[in-house]
C-alpha positions as a printed Julia matrix, in Angstrom:
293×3 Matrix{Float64}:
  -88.76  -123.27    4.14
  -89.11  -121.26    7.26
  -92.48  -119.38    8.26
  -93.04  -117.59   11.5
  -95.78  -115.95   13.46
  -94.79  -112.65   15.51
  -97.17  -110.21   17.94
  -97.88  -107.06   16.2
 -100.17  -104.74   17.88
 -101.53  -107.52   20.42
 -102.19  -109.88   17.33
 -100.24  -112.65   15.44
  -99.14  -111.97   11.8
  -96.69  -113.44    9.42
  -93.06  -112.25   10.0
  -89.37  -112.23    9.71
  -88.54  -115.75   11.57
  -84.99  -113.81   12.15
  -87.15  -111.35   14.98
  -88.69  -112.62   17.88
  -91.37  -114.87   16.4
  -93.98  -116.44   18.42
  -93.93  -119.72   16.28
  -91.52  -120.71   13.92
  -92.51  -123.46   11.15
  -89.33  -125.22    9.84
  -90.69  -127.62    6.66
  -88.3   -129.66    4.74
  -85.58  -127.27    5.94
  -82.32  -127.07    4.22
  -78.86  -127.01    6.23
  -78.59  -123.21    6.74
  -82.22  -123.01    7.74
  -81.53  -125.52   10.35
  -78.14  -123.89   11.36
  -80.1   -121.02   11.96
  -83.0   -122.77   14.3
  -80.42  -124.31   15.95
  -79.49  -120.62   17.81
  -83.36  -120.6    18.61
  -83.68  -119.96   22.28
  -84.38  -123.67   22.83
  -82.53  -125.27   19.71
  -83.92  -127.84   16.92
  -86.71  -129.49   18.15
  -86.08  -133.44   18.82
  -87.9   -136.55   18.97
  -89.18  -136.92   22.77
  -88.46  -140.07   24.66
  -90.78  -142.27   25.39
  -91.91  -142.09   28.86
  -90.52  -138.66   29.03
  -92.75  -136.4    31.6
  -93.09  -133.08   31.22
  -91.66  -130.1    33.78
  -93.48  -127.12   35.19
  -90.4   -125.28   33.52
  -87.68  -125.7    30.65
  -88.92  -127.32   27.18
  -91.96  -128.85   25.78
  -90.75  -131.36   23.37
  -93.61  -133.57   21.98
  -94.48  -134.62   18.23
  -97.74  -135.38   16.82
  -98.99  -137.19   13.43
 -100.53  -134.56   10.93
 -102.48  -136.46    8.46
 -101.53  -134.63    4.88
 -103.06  -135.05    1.42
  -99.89  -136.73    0.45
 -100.12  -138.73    3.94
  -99.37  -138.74    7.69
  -96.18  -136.46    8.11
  -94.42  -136.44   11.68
  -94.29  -133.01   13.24
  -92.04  -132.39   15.98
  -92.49  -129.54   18.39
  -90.69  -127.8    20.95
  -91.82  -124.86   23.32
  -89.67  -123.04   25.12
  -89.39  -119.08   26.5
  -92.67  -118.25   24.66
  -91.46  -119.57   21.48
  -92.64  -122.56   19.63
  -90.55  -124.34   16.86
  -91.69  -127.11   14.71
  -89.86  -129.59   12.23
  -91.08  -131.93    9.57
  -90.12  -133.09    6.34
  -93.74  -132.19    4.83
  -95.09  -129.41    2.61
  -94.76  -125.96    3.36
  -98.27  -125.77    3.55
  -98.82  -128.68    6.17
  -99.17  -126.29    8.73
 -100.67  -123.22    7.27
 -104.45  -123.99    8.26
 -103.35  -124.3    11.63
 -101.19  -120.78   11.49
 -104.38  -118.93    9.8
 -106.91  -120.13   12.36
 -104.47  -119.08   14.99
 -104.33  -115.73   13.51
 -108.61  -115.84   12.79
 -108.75  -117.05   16.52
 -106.99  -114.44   18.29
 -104.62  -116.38   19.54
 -101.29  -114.35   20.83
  -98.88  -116.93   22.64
  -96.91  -119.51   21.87
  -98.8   -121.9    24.28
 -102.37  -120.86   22.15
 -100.19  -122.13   18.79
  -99.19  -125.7    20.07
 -103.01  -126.01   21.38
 -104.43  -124.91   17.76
 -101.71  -127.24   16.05
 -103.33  -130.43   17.69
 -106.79  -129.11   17.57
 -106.0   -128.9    13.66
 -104.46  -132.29   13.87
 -107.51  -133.37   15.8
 -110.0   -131.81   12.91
 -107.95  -133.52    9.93
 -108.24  -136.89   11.46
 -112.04  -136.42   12.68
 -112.66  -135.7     8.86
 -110.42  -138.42    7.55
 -112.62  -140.58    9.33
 -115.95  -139.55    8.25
 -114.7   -139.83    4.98
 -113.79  -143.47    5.83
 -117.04  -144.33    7.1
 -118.63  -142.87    3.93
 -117.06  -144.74    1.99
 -117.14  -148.18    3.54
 -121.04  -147.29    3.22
 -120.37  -147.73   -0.7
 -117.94  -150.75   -0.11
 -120.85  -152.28    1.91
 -123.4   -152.4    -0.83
 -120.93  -153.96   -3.22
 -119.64  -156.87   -0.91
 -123.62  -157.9    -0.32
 -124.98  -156.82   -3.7
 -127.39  -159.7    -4.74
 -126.1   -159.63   -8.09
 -122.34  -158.47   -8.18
 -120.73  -158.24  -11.38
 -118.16  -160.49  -12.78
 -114.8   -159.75  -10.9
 -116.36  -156.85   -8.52
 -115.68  -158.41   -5.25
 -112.0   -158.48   -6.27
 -111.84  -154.69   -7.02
 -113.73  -154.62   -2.88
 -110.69  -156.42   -0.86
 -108.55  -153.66   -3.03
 -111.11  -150.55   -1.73
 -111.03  -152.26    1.92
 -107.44  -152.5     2.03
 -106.99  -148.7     1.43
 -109.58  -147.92    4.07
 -107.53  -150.2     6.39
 -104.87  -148.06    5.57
 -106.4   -144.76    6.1
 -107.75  -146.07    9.43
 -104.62  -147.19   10.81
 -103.28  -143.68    9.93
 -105.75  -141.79   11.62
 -105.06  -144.61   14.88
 -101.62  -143.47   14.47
 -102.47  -139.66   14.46
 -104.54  -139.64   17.62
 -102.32  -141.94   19.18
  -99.51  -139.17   19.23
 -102.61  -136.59   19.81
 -103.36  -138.44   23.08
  -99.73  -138.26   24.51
  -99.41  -135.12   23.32
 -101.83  -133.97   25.15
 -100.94  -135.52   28.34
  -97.48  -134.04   28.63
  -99.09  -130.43   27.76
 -101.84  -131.33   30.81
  -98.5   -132.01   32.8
  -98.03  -128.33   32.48
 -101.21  -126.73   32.25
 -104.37  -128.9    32.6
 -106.55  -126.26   31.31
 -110.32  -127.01   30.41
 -109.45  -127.01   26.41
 -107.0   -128.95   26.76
 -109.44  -131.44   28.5
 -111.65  -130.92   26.1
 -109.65  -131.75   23.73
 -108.28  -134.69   25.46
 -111.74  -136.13   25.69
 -112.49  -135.93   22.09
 -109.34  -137.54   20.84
 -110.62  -139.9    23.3
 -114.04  -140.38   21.49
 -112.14  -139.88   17.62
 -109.65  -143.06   19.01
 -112.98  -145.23   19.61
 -114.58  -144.22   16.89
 -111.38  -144.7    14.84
 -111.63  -148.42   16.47
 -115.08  -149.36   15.52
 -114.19  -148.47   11.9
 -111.09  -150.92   11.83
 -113.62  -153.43   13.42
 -116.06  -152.73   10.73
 -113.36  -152.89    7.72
 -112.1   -156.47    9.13
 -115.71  -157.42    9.15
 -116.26  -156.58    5.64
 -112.53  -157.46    4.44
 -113.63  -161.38    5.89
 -116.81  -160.92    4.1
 -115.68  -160.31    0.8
 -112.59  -162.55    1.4
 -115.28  -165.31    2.05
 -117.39  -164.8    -1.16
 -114.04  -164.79   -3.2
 -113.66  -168.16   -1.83
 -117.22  -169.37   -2.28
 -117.13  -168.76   -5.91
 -113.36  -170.22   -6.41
 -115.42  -173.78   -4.68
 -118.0   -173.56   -6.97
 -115.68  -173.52  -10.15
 -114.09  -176.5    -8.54
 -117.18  -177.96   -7.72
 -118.37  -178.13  -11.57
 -115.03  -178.9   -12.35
 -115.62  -182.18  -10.04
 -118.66  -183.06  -11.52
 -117.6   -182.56  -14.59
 -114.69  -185.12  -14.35
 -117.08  -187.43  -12.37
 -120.06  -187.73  -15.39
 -117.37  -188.83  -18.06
 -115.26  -190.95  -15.9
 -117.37  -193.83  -16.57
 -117.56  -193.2   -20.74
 -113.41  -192.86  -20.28
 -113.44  -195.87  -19.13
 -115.33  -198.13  -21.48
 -113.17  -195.84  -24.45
 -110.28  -196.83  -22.58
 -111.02  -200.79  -22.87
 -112.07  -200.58  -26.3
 -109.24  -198.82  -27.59
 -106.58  -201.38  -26.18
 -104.95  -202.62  -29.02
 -104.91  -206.59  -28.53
 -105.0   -209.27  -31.63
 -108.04  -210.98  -29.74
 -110.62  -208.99  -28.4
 -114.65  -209.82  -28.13
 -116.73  -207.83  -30.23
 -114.67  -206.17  -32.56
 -116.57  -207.45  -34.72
 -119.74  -206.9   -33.81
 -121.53  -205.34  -36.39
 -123.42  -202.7   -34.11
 -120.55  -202.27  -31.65
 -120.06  -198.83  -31.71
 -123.78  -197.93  -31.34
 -123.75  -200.26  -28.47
 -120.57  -198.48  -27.22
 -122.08  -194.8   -27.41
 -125.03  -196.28  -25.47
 -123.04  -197.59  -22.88
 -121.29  -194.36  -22.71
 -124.85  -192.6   -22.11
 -125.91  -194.95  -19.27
 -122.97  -194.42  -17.33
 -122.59  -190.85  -17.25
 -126.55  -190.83  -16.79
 -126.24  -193.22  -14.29
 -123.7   -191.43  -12.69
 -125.5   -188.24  -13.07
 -128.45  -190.11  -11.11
 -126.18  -191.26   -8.19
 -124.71  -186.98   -7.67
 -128.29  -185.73   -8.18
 -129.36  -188.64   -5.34
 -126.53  -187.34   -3.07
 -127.47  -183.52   -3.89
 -124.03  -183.13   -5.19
 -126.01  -181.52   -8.65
């Protein structure tokens, strides 16, 4: 799908791509669509090398991380002769916010599109990440909850590992924000783009505390998982340990020998089922002196 942006009366409104459009979206294109942005002034846009510095003149190639409701989708761009193209396998939609606030904004060049494109990328990561922290407020409560119900800290490692997720996405975003930006400041270091620099900046730290936080919690929760699994062995220890000793006098009286003392014995058994009861109480005695119970 191909949409496109073209100057009409000294403002930007949808047009024919096929005329000379100021920006030209390319999503999931199919072949002829991309035969026919390949005669663009400056061709398909491609992947930029890394390390790749940008010129006074010739083309801006640079691609950025749009974070999606579907997920992070790779946008590359390219700028060239007042025109700028951009390629991604997302939506058709991915981009639209960005083309109507260019049109809302006033906007009328092809250098004022790329600029709105990453301030929209910048806004959908800033929110991603409030939406992050919000949440890992509610994740919080659960991991230290006094009384957590049966299973809960289980269903908290899953919630933590999806805000891991969505952290490292947003890291990834303004990580192609920030070079971004530096090859456009290699050919205009305008104040907004400064601006903008410096909050991707801030967004990146912020985005860093969060991932610090979510490891802090993730250990947390990871550690109470394993506190309860010793516990259950724990009793299961004891357990074993108290009627060890009553196995064991069973065990000699159930041999099956021709001779044995006290077979007998008229009150054997009572005597047997006492025995029983003074070792697992003396046993019992012996944990509760070493604070094992």
């Amino acid at each position: 799908m191909i949409n496109a942006l073209a100057l009409h009366n000294g403002t930007l409104a949808p047009a024919d791509p096929f005329g000379a459009a100021v920006w030209v979206d390319l999503a999931a294109p199919t072949t002829d669509e991309r035969a026919w942005a390949s005669q663009c002034p400056g061709g398909l846009p491609a992947e930029p090398r890394l390390f790749w510095r940008a010129r006074q003149e010739g083309p801006l190639d640079l691609a950025i991380t749009l974070l999606g409701e579907d997920g992070p989708v790779r946008v590359v761009c390219r700028l060239i002769a007042g025109q700028l193209v951009t390629l991604h396998d997302g939506p058709e939609g991915l981009t639209a916010p960005a083309r109507e606030r260019l049109v809302a904004e006033g906007g009328i060049s092809a250098d004022d599109a790329l600029l709105t494109l990453v301030e929209e990328a910048a806004e959908r990561a800033a929110a991603r990440l409030s939406a992050v922290r919000r949440t890992l407020s509610g994740v919080s409560e659960d991991v230290f909850d006094e009384t957590p119900k049966p299973g809960a800290v289980r269903g908290v490692v899953r919630r933590l590992g999806a805000l891991g997720t969505a952290t490292q996405e947003v890291a990834d975003s303004l990580t192609s924000l920030s070079l971004a930006l530096s090859l456009m400041a290699g050919r205009d270091d305008s104040a907004d783009i400064k601006t903008l620099k410096s909050d991707v900046a801030n967004l990146a730290e912020r985005a860093e505390a969060l991932d610090r936080a979510i490891d802090f919690q993730l250990n947390a929760a990871l550690g109470l998982i394993a506190h309860d699994q010793n516990t259950v062995t724990v009793l299961l220890s004891i357990t074993a340990a108290l009627f060890l000793p009553p196995t064991l006098i069973a065990s000699i009286f159930g041999m099956n020998f021709a001779d044995m003392p006290g077979l007998k014995f008229h009150h054997g058994f009572l005597v047997c089922l006492a025995a029983m009861g003074l070792a697992a109480g003396a046993m019992a005695a012996i944990l509760r002196w070493r604070r094992v119970l």
